[in-house]
CSV table of C-alpha atoms in Angstrom, one decimal:
chain,number,residue,atom,x,y,z
A,217,MET,CA,194.4,173.0,83.1
A,218,ASN,CA,190.6,174.5,82.6
A,219,GLU,CA,189.8,172.6,80.5
A,220,LEU,CA,189.7,169.6,83.1
A,221,GLY,CA,187.2,170.9,84.6
A,222,PRO,CA,186.6,171.2,88.3
A,223,ARG,CA,187.0,167.2,89.3
A,224,ILE,CA,190.7,166.5,88.2
A,225,CYS,CA,191.9,163.0,89.0
A,226,ILE,CA,195.4,162.4,89.0
A,227,LEU,CA,197.2,158.8,88.6
A,228,GLY,CA,200.4,157.5,88.1
A,229,PRO,CA,202.9,155.2,90.1
A,230,SER,CA,204.6,156.2,92.8
A,231,ASN,CA,206.9,158.5,93.5
A,232,ALA,CA,205.7,159.9,90.1
A,233,GLY,CA,205.1,163.7,91.4
A,234,LYS,CA,201.4,163.1,91.7
A,235,SER,CA,201.2,165.2,94.6
A,236,THR,CA,203.0,168.0,94.2
A,237,LEU,CA,201.3,167.8,90.8
A,238,ALA,CA,198.2,168.3,93.0
A,239,HIS,CA,199.4,171.1,94.7
A,240,THR,CA,200.2,173.0,92.3
A,241,ILE,CA,197.1,172.6,90.0
A,242,ALA,CA,194.8,173.1,93.4
A,243,CYS,CA,196.8,176.3,94.3
A,244,ALA,CA,196.9,178.0,90.8
A,245,ASN,CA,193.1,176.8,90.3
A,246,ASP,CA,191.1,177.4,93.2
A,247,LEU,CA,191.2,173.5,94.5
A,248,THR,CA,190.7,171.8,97.3
A,249,CYS,CA,193.7,168.9,97.0
A,250,VAL,CA,192.8,165.8,98.2
A,251,HIS,CA,195.5,163.5,99.3
A,252,LEU,CA,194.0,159.6,98.8
A,253,ASP,CA,197.4,158.5,101.2
A,254,GLN,CA,196.4,161.0,103.5
A,255,LEU,CA,192.8,159.7,103.6
A,256,ARG,CA,194.1,156.0,103.5
A,257,HIS,CA,196.4,156.2,106.5
A,258,VAL,CA,196.3,157.3,109.8
A,259,PRO,CA,197.8,160.4,110.2
A,260,GLY,CA,201.1,161.0,112.1
A,261,THR,CA,201.3,157.4,112.3
A,262,PRO,CA,204.2,155.2,110.4
A,263,TRP,CA,201.7,154.5,107.0
A,264,THR,CA,198.9,152.7,109.5
A,265,LEU,CA,196.2,152.0,107.5
A,266,ARG,CA,192.7,153.2,108.7
A,267,ASP,CA,190.1,150.7,107.9
A,268,ASP,CA,189.0,150.0,104.4
A,269,GLU,CA,185.0,151.3,106.0
A,270,ALA,CA,186.6,154.8,106.9
A,271,PHE,CA,189.0,154.8,104.0
A,272,GLN,CA,185.9,154.1,101.9
A,273,ALA,CA,183.7,157.0,103.8
A,274,LEU,CA,186.6,160.0,103.8
A,275,HIS,CA,186.7,159.1,99.8
A,276,ASP,CA,183.2,159.1,99.6
A,277,ALA,CA,182.7,162.1,101.3
A,278,ALA,CA,185.7,164.2,99.1
A,279,ILE,CA,184.2,163.3,95.6
A,280,ALA,CA,181.1,164.9,96.6
A,281,GLU,CA,183.0,168.3,97.0
A,282,ASP,CA,182.1,170.6,93.9
A,283,ARG,CA,186.0,171.5,93.4
A,284,TRP,CA,189.2,169.2,93.8
A,285,VAL,CA,192.3,167.5,92.7
A,286,MET,CA,193.0,164.3,93.8
A,287,GLU,CA,196.1,162.5,93.4
A,288,GLY,CA,196.6,158.8,94.3
A,289,ASN,CA,195.6,155.7,93.0
A,290,TYR,CA,193.5,152.8,94.9
A,291,SER,CA,191.9,151.5,92.5
A,292,ARG,CA,188.8,150.0,94.0
A,293,LEU,CA,187.8,153.2,94.2
A,294,LEU,CA,188.9,153.9,90.6
A,295,PRO,CA,185.5,154.2,89.4
A,296,GLN,CA,183.5,156.0,91.7
A,297,ARG,CA,186.2,158.7,91.7
A,298,LEU,CA,185.7,158.4,88.1
A,299,ALA,CA,182.6,158.5,88.1
A,300,ARG,CA,182.5,162.6,89.5
A,301,ALA,CA,185.9,163.4,87.5
A,302,THR,CA,185.7,165.9,84.9
A,303,GLY,CA,189.8,165.6,83.8
A,304,LEU,CA,191.8,162.9,84.2
A,305,ILE,CA,195.8,163.4,84.4
A,306,VAL,CA,198.0,160.1,84.4
A,307,LEU,CA,201.5,160.0,84.9
A,308,ASP,CA,204.3,157.9,84.0
A,309,VAL,CA,207.9,158.1,84.7
A,310,SER,CA,210.4,154.9,84.5
A,311,THR,CA,210.6,152.6,87.3
A,312,GLY,CA,214.3,154.3,88.1
A,313,THR,CA,213.1,157.4,88.6
A,314,SER,CA,210.2,156.2,90.9
A,315,LEU,CA,213.2,154.5,93.0
A,316,LEU,CA,215.7,156.9,92.5
A,317,ARG,CA,212.5,159.4,93.4
A,318,TYR,CA,212.1,157.7,96.8
A,319,VAL,CA,215.5,156.9,98.2
A,320,ARG,CA,215.9,160.7,97.6
A,321,ARG,CA,212.3,161.6,99.5
A,322,CYS,CA,213.7,159.8,102.4
A,323,LEU,CA,217.3,160.9,102.4
A,324,ASP,CA,215.8,164.1,102.0
A,325,GLY,CA,213.9,164.7,104.9
A,326,GLY,CA,211.1,166.9,107.0
A,327,PRO,CA,207.2,166.8,105.6
A,328,ARG,CA,206.6,166.8,102.5
A,329,ILE,CA,203.6,167.6,100.0
A,330,GLY,CA,200.8,164.9,100.6
A,331,GLY,CA,202.8,162.9,103.3
A,332,ILE,CA,201.1,162.0,106.1
A,333,GLY,CA,204.2,163.0,109.0
A,334,ALA,CA,206.0,165.0,109.7
A,335,THR,CA,209.2,163.2,109.9
A,336,ARG,CA,211.4,162.0,107.3
A,337,ASP,CA,210.5,158.1,105.5
A,338,PRO,CA,212.8,155.4,106.7
A,339,ILE,CA,213.5,153.8,102.9
A,340,ARG,CA,211.4,150.8,103.7
A,341,TRP,CA,212.0,147.4,102.0
A,342,ALA,CA,208.1,146.7,101.3
A,343,MET,CA,208.3,149.8,99.3
A,344,LEU,CA,211.4,149.1,97.6
A,345,MET,CA,209.3,146.4,96.3
A,346,HIS,CA,206.4,147.7,95.3
A,347,ILE,CA,208.0,150.4,93.5
A,348,ILE,CA,210.2,147.3,91.7
A,349,GLY,CA,207.2,145.0,91.6
A,350,PRO,CA,202.7,145.8,91.0
A,351,THR,CA,203.9,149.6,90.4
A,352,ARG,CA,205.0,148.5,86.8
A,353,ALA,CA,201.5,146.1,86.0
A,354,GLY,CA,199.7,149.4,87.5
A,355,ARG,CA,201.4,151.5,84.8
A,356,ARG,CA,199.5,149.2,82.2
A,357,ARG,CA,196.4,150.1,84.3
A,358,TYR,CA,196.8,154.0,84.9
A,359,ALA,CA,197.4,153.5,80.8
A,360,GLU,CA,194.6,151.4,79.9
A,361,VAL,CA,192.3,154.1,82.3
A,362,PHE,CA,193.2,156.7,79.9
A,363,ALA,CA,192.2,154.9,76.8
A,364,GLN,CA,189.3,154.0,78.1
A,365,SER,CA,188.4,157.6,79.5
A,366,ALA,CA,186.2,160.3,77.6
A,367,LEU,CA,187.2,162.7,79.8
A,368,PRO,CA,189.4,165.5,78.9
A,369,LYS,CA,192.6,164.3,79.6
A,370,ARG,CA,196.4,164.3,79.8
A,371,TYR,CA,199.1,161.9,79.4
A,372,ILE,CA,202.7,163.3,81.1
A,373,SER,CA,205.9,160.8,80.7
A,374,GLY,CA,209.2,160.9,81.5
A,375,SER,CA,208.9,162.9,83.9
A,376,ARG,CA,212.9,163.7,85.1
A,377,PRO,CA,214.0,162.2,89.0
């Protein structure tokens, strides 16, 4: 991934593998791994949102650093992130794969890479509906961002569940 530079932005649908990929790239390239869910939500809570200003301040401080791989979407702050990024990765998996990974992640239990708590996440109806609904439109947005980006980039699709 060295050709993507020292600041890599990873986008993709929920449960596409963004957190795991970011962690792997960070470890292999001595980069700070930033999971946007951990900045957006209060750690140790059942996905309680931070207020918008606090999240933006944490986001902006993270992108100001020199070396990072950052995973997560949060489209409102994407322009600032891409302006600082030196490389882009877009992951694309099917809705079925996202659903299967979500359910498996919830049932497997324990902390996970990029998670916000020390316990397993319960299966939540709102998350299932997010994967089935808005995530589909998100895939189109990520493909458009990829097509329009002049950054060095990789598009990875069809990952196994």
